[in-house]
mmCIF file of C-alpha atoms in Angstrom:
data_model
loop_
_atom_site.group_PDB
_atom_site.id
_atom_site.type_symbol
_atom_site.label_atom_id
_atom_site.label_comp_id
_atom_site.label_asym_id
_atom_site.label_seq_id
_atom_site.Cartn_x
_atom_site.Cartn_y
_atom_site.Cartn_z
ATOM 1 C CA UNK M 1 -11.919 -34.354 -82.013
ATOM 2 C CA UNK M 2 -11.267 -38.120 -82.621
ATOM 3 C CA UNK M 3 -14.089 -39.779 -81.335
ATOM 4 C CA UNK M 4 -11.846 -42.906 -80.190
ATOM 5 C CA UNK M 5 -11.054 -40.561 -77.427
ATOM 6 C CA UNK M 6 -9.762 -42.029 -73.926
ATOM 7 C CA UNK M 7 -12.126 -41.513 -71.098
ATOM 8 C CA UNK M 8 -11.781 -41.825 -67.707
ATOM 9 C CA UNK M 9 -15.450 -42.345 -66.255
ATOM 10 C CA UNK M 10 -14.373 -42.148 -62.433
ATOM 11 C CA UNK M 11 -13.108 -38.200 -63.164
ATOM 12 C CA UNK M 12 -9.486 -39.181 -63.304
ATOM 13 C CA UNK M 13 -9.265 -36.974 -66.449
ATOM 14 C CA UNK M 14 -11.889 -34.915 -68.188
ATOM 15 C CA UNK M 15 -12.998 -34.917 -71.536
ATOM 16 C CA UNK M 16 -15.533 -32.366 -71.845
ATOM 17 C CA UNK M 17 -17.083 -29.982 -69.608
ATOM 18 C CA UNK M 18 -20.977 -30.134 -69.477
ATOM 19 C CA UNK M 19 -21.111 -26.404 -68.870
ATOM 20 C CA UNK M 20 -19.438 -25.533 -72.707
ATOM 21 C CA UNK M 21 -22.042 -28.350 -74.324
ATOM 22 C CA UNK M 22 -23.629 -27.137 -77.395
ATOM 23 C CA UNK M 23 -27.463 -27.363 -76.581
ATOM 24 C CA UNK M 24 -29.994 -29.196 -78.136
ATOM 25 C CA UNK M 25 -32.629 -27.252 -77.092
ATOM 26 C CA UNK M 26 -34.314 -24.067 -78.723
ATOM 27 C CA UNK M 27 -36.635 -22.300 -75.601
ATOM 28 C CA UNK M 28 -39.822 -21.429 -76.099
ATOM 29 C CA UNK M 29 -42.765 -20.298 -74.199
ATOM 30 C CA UNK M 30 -46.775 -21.275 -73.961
ATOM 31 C CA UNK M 31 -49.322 -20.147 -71.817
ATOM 32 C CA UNK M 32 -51.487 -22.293 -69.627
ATOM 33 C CA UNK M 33 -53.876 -21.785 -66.846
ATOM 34 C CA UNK M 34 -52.499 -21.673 -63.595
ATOM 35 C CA UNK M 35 -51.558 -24.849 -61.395
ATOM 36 C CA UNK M 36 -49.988 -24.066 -58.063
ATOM 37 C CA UNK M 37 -49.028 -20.177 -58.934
ATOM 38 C CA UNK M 38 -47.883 -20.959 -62.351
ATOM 39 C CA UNK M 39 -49.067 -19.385 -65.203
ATOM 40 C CA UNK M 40 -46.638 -20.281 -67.508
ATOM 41 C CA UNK M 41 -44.770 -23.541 -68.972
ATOM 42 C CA UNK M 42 -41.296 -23.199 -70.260
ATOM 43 C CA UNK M 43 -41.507 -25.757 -73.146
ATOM 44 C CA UNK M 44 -38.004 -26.257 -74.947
ATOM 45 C CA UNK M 45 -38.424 -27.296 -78.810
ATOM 46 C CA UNK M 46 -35.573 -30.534 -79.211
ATOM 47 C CA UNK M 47 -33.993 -30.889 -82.163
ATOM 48 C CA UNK M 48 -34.308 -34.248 -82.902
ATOM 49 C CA UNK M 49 -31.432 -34.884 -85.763
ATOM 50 C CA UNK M 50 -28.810 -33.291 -83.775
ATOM 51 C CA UNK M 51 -30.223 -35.260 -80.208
ATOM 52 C CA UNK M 52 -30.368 -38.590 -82.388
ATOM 53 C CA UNK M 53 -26.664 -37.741 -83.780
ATOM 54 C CA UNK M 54 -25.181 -36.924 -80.371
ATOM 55 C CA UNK M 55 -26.572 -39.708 -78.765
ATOM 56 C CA UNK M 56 -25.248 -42.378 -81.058
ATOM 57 C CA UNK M 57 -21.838 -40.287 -80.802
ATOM 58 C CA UNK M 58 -21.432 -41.917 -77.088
ATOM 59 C CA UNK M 59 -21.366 -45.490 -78.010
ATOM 60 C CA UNK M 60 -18.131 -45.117 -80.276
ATOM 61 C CA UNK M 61 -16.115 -44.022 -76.966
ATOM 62 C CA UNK M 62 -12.926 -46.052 -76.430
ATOM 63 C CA UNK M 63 -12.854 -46.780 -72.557
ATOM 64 C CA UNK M 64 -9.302 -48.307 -71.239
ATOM 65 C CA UNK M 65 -9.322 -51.166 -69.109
ATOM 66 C CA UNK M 66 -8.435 -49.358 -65.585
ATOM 67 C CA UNK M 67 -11.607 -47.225 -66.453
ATOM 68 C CA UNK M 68 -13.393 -50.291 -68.090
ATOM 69 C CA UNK M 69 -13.197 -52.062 -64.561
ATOM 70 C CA UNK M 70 -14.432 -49.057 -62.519
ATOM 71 C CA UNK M 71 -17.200 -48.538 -64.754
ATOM 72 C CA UNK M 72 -18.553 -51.411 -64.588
ATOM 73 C CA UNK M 73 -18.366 -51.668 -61.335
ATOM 74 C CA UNK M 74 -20.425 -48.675 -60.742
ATOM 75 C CA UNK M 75 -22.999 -50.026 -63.052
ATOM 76 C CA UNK M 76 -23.461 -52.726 -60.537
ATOM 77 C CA UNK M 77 -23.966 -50.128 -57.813
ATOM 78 C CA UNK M 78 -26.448 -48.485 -59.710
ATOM 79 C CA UNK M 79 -28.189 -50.873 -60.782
ATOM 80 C CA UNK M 80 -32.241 -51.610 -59.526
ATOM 81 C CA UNK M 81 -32.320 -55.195 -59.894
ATOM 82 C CA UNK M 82 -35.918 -55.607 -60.843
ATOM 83 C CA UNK M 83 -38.553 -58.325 -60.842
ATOM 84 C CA UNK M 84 -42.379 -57.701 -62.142
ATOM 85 C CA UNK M 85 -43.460 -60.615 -63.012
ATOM 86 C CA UNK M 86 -46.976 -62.217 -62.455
ATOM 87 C CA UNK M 87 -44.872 -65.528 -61.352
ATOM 88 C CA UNK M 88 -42.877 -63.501 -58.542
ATOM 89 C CA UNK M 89 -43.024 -65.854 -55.425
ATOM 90 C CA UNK M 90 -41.165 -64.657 -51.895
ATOM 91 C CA UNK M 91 -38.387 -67.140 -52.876
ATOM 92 C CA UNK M 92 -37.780 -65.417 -55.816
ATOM 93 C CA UNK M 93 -37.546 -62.095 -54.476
ATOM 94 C CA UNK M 94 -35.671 -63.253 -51.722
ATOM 95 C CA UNK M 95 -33.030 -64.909 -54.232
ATOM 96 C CA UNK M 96 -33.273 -61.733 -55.812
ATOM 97 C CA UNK M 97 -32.307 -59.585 -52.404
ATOM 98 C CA UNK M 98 -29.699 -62.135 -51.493
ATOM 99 C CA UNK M 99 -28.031 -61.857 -55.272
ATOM 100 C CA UNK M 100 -28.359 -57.884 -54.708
ATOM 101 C CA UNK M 101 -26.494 -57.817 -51.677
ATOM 102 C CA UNK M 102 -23.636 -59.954 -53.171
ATOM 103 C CA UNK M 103 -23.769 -59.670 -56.809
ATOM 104 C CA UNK M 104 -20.024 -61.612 -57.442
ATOM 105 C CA UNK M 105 -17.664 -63.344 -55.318
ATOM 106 C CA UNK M 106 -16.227 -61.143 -52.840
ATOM 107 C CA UNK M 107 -12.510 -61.592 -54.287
ATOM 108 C CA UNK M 108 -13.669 -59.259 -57.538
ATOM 109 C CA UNK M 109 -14.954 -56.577 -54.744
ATOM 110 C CA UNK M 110 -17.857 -55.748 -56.336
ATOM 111 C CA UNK M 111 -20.308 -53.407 -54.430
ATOM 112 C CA UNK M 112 -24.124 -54.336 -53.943
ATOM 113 C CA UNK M 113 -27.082 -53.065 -56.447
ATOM 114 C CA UNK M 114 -28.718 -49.837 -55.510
ATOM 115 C CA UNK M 115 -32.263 -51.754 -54.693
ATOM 116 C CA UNK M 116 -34.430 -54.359 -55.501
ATOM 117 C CA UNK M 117 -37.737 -53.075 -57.544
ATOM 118 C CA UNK M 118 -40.630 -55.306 -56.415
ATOM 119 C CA UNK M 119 -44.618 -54.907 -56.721
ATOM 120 C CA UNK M 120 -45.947 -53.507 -53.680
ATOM 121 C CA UNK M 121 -47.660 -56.566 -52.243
ATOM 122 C CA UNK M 122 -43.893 -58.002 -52.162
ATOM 123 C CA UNK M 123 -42.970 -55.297 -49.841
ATOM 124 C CA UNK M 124 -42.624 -56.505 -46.184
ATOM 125 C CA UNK M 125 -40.746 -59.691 -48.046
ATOM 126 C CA UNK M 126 -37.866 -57.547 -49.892
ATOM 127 C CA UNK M 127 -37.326 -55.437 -46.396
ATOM 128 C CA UNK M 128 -36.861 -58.794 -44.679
ATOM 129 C CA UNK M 129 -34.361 -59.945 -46.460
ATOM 130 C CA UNK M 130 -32.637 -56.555 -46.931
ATOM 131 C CA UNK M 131 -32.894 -54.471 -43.851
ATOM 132 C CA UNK M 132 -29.599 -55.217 -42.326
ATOM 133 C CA UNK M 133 -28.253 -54.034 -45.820
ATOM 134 C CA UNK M 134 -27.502 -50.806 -47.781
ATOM 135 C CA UNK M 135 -29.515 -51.959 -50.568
ATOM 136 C CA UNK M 136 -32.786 -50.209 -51.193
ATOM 137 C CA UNK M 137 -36.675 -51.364 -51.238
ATOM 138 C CA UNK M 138 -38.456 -50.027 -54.562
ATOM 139 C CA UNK M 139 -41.525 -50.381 -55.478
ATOM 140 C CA UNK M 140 -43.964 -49.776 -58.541
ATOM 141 C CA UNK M 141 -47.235 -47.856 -57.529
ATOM 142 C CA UNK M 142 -50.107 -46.250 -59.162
ATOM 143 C CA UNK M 143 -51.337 -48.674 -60.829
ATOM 144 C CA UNK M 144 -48.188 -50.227 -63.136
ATOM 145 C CA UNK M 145 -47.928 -49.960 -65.775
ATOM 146 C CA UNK M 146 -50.579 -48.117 -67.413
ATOM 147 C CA UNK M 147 -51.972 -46.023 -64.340
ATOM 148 C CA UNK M 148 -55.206 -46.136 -65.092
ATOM 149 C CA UNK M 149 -57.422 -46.378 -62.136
ATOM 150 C CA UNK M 150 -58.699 -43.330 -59.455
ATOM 151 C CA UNK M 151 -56.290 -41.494 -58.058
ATOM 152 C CA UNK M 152 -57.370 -42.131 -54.793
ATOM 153 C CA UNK M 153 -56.738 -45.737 -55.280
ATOM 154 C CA UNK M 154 -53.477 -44.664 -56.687
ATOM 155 C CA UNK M 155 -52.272 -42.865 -53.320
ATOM 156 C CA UNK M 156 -53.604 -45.858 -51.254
ATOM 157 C CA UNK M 157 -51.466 -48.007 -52.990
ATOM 158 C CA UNK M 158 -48.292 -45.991 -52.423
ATOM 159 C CA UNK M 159 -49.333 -45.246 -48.971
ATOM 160 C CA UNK M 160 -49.406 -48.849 -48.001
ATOM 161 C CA UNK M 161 -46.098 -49.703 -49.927
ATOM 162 C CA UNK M 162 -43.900 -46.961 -47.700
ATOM 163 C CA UNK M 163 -46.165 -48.551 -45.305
ATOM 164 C CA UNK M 164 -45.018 -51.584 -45.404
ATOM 165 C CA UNK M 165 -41.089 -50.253 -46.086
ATOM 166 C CA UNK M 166 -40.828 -48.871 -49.410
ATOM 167 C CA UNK M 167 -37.387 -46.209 -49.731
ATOM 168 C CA UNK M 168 -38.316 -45.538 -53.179
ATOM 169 C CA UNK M 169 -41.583 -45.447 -54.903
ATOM 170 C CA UNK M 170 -41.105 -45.323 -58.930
ATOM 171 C CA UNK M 171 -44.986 -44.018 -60.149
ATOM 172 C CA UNK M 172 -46.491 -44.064 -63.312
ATOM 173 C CA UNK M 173 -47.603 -40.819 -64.509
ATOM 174 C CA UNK M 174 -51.288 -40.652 -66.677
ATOM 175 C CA UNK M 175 -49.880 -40.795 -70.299
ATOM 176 C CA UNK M 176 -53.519 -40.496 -71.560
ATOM 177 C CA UNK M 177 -53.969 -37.546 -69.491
ATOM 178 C CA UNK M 178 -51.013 -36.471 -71.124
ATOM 179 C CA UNK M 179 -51.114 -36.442 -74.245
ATOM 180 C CA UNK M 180 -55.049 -34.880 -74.284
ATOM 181 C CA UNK M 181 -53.143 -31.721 -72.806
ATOM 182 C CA UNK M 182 -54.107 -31.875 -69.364
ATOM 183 C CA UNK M 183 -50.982 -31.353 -67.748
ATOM 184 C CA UNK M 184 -52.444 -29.565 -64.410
ATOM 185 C CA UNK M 185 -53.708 -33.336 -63.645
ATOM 186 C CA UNK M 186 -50.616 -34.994 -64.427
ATOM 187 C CA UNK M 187 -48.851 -31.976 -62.332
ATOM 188 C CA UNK M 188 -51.011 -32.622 -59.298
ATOM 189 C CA UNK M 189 -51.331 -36.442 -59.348
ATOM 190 C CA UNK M 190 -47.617 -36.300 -59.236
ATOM 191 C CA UNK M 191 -47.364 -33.921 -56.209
ATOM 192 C CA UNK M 192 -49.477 -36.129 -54.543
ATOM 193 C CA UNK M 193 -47.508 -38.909 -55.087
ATOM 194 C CA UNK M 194 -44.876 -36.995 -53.682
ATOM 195 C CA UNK M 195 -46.824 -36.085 -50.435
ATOM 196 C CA UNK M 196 -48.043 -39.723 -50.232
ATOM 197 C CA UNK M 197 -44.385 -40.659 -50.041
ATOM 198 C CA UNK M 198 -43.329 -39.036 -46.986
ATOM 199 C CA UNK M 199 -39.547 -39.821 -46.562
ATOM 200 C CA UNK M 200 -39.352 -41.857 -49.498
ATOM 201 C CA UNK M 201 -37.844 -41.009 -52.998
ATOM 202 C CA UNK M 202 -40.071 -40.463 -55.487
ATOM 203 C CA UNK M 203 -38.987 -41.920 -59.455
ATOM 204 C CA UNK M 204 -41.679 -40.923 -61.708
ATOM 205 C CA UNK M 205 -42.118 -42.976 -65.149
ATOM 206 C CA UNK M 206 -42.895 -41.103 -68.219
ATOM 207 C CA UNK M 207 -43.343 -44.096 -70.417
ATOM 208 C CA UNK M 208 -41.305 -42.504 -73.015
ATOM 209 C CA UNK M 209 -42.253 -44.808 -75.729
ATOM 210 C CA UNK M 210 -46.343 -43.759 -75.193
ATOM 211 C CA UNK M 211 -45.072 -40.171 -75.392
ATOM 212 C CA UNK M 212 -44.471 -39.891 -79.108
ATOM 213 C CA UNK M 213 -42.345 -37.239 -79.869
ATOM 214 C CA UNK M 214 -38.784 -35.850 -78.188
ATOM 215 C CA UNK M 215 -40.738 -32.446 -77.232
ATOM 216 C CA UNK M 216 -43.099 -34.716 -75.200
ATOM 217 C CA UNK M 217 -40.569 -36.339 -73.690
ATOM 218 C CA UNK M 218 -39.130 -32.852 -72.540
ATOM 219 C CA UNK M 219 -42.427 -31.551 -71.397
ATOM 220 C CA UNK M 220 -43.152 -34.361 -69.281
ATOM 221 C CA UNK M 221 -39.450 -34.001 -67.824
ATOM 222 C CA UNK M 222 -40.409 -30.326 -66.601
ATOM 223 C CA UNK M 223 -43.680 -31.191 -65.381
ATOM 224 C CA UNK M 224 -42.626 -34.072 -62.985
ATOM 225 C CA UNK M 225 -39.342 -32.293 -61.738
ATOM 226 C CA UNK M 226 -41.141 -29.165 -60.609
ATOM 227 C CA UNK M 227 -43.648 -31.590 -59.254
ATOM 228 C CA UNK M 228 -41.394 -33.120 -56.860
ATOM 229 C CA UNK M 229 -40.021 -36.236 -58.208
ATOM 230 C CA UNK M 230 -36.475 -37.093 -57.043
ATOM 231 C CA UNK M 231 -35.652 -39.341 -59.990
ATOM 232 C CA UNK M 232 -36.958 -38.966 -63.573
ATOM 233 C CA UNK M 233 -37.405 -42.641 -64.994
ATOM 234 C CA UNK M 234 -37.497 -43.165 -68.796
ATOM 235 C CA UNK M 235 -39.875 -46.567 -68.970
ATOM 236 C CA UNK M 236 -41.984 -49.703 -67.212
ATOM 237 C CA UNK M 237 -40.362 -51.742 -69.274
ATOM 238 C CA UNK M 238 -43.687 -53.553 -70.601
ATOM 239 C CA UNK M 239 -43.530 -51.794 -73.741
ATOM 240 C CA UNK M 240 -41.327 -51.179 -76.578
ATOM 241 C CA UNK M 241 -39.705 -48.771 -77.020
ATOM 242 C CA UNK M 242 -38.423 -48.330 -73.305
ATOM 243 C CA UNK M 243 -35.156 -46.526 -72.868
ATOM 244 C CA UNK M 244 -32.844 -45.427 -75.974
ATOM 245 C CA UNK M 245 -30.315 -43.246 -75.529
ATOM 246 C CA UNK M 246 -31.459 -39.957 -77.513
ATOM 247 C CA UNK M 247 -34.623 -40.032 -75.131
ATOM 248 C CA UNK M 248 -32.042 -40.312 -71.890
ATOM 249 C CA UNK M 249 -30.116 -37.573 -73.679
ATOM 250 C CA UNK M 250 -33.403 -35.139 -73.873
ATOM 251 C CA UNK M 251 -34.209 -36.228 -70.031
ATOM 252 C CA UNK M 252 -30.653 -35.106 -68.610
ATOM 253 C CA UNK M 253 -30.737 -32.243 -71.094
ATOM 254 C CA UNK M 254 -34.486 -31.164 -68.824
ATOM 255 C CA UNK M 255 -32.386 -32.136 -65.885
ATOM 256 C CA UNK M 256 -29.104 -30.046 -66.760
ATOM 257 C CA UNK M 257 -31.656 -27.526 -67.218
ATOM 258 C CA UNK M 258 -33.484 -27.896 -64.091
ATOM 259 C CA UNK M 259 -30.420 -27.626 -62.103
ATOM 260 C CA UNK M 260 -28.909 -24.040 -63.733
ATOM 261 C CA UNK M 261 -32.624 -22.608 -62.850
ATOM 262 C CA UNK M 262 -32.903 -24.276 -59.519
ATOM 263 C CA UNK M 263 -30.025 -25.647 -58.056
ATOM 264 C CA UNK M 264 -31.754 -28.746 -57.385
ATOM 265 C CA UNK M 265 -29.980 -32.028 -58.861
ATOM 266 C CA UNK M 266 -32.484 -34.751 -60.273
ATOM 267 C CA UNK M 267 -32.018 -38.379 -60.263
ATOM 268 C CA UNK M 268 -32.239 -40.225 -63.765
ATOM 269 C CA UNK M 269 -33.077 -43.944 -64.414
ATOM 270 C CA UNK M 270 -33.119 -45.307 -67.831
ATOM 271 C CA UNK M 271 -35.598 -48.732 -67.779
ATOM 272 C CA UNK M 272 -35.815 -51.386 -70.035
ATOM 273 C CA UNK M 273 -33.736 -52.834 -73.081
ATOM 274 C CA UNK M 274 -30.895 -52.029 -71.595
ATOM 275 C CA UNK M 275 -28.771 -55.616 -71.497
ATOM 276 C CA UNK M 276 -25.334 -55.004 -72.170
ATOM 277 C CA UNK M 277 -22.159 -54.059 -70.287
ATOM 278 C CA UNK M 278 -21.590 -52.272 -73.882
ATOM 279 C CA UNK M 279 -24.824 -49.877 -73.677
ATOM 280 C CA UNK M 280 -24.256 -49.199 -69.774
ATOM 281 C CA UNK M 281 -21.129 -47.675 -70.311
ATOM 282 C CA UNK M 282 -22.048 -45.700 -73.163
ATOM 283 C CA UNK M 283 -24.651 -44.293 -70.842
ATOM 284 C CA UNK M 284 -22.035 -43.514 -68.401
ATOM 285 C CA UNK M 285 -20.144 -41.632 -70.695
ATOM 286 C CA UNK M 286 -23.525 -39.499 -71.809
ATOM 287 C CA UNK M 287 -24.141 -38.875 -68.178
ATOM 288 C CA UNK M 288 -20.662 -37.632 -67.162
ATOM 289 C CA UNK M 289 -20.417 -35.203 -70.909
ATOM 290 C CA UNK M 290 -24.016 -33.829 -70.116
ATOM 291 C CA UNK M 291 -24.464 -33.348 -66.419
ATOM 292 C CA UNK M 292 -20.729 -33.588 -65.250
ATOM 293 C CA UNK M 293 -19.448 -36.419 -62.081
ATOM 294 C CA UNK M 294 -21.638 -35.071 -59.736
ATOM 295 C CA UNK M 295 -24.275 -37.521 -61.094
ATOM 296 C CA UNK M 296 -21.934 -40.724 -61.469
ATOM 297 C CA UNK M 297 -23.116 -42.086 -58.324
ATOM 298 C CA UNK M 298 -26.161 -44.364 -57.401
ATOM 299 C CA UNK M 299 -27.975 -41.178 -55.854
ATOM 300 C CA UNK M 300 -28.291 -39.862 -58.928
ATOM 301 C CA UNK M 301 -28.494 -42.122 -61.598
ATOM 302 C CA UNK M 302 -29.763 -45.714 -61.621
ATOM 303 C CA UNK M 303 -30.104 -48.738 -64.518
ATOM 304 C CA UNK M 304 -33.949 -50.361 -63.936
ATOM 305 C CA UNK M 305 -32.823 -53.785 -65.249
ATOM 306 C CA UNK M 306 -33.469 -57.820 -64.739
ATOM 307 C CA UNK M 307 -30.922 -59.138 -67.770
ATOM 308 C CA UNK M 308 -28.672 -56.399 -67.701
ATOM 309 C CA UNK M 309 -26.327 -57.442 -64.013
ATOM 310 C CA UNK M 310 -25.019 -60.731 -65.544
ATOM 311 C CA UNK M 311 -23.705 -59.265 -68.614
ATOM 312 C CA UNK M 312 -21.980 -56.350 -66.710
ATOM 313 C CA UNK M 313 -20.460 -59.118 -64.183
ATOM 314 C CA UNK M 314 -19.265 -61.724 -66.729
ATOM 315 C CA UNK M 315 -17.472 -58.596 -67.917
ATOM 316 C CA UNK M 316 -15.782 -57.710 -64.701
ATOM 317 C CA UNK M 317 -14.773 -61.575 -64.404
ATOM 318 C CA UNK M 318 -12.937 -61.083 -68.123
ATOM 319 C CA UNK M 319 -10.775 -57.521 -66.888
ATOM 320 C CA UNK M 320 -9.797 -58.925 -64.036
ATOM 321 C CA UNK M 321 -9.122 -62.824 -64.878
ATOM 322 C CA UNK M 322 -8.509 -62.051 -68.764
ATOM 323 C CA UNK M 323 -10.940 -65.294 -68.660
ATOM 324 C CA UNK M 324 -14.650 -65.069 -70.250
ATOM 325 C CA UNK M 325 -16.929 -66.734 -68.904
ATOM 326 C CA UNK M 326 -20.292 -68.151 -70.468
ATOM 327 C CA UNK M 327 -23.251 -67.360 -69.080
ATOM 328 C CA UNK M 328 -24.334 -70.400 -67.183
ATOM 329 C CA UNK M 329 -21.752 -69.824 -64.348
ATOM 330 C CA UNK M 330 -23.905 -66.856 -63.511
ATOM 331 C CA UNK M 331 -27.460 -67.246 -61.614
ATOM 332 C CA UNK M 332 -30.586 -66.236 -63.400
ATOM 333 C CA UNK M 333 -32.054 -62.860 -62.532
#
């Protein structure tokens, strides 16, 4: 099949059905000791040429305009606007709510971001600004971005974020703990979390680029979905490398897989490095050809990104008035 192929990324037309995919996967089984009334981890095997081949596949989609504009605009509703700085100051964040809420001049009709990602003493401050709107409170807990302190400090923390009016928490997970094999910790600190949470959704961050290798990556995918996380997130963003798309590919692969056991549908959130209009779409298009529609929608798939909004709205201001724009006519981040 040409790969300049025409896709619609709203479902006006469909190019590929994620049930007839060709996996990457190869299953495999190991035995552990038993958390919760498990005895067993399923533990797929990626194949990592085929993965890295596929991924790079989605980028050299041709998207017409009608589709171009729709995408883009659902970029914007799925995006996490995100500040985690040292320098964040209430009138940042609350520039940051107010810019969330009404991303572009109302004549483009351009929905509001999915949330605003703050650090949990910035809380009660987001909320203020945004509780008269549909745009989320998120907040980083246990300890970003490395996690490294007691666990009971870890649950205090996310405990006084919902507190204070969190709707999403997005946790670290113990990479160290991790990668020396003990996955019954990182299991339980994560269900935890999820009890710690109480109504609010739960993103858990795998760090991807601390994980080292694809079949870590898948690993950690299982262990936080049957966990309870509601979202799967790929990175903090402090580190490089954050979110690529073969490492989002092997996370919605876990998820795709997740859902034909379960029935359950997991969130995904790519973090970091993302910037472009460009690599948003392609991500789009990986999302709808591996998991199907169903997840092209903000309650299922978010962008964590600072840079990323003002290159996906001096896009929209191009479709529409066929008139680029430079950057300075759009406010910082």
């Amino acid at each position: 099949m040409d790969e300049q192929v025409q896709l619609d990324l709203v479902g006006k037309c469909s190019v590929y059905n994620c049930f007839h995919l060709k996996a990457l996967t190869r299953s495999r089984t190991i035995l552990k000791s038993p958390a919760r009334n498990r005895s067993r981890w399923r533990v797929p095997s990626v194949d990592q040429v085929m993965a890295e081949e596929r991924a790079a596949a989605f980028g050299r989609r041709s998207i017409k305009t009608s589709a171009k504009l729709e995408g883009l605009k659902l970029v914007v509703s799925m995006t996490d606007l995100t500040t985690l700085e040292g320098s964040d100051t209430p009138g940042k964040i609350a520039f940051l709510c107010r810019k969330a809420m009404q991303p572009l001049d109302p004549r483009y009709q351009v929905p509001s971001c999915a949330a605003v990602c703050v650090y949990p003493n910035l809380v009660r401050i987001a909320k203020k600004f945004l509780e008269h709107s549909s745009v989320k409170v998120a907040s980083v807990a246990t300890a970003f971005p490395a996690g490294l302190i007691p666990a009971k400090l870890k649950l205090r923390e996310v405990r006084g974020a919902v507190r204070d009016g969190a709707d999403e928490i997005d946790m670290v997970i113990n990479r160290a703990g991790f990668l020396a094999g003990e996955y019954e910790r990182v299991f339980d600190e994560i269900a935890a979390t999820r009890e710690a949470c109480r109504t609010a959704h739960l993103k858990v961050i795998l760090e991807t680029g601390e994980l080292q290798t694809y079949d870590n990556v898948r690993l950690a995918s299982e262990i936080a979905m049957r966990a309870g996380a509601d979202f799967i997130k790929t990175s903090t963003g402090k580190i490089s490398p954050a979110a690529t798309m073969p490492v989002t590919l092997v996370m919605l692969e876990a998820i795709r897989d997740y859902f034909y056991e379960t029935g359950i549908r997991i969130g995904m959130k790519p973090a970091g490095a993302i910037r472009t209009a460009k690599e948003a779409l392609a991500y789009l298009v990986m999302v709808k050809e591996t998991l199907g529609d169903d997840w092209l929608t903000p309650a299922l798939f978010r962008f964590g990104a600072s840079t990323l909004l003002n290159d996906v709205l001096m896009q929209l201001v191009k479709v529409v008035d066929a008139n680029y724009q430079s950057a300075d006519y759009f406010s910082l981040p």
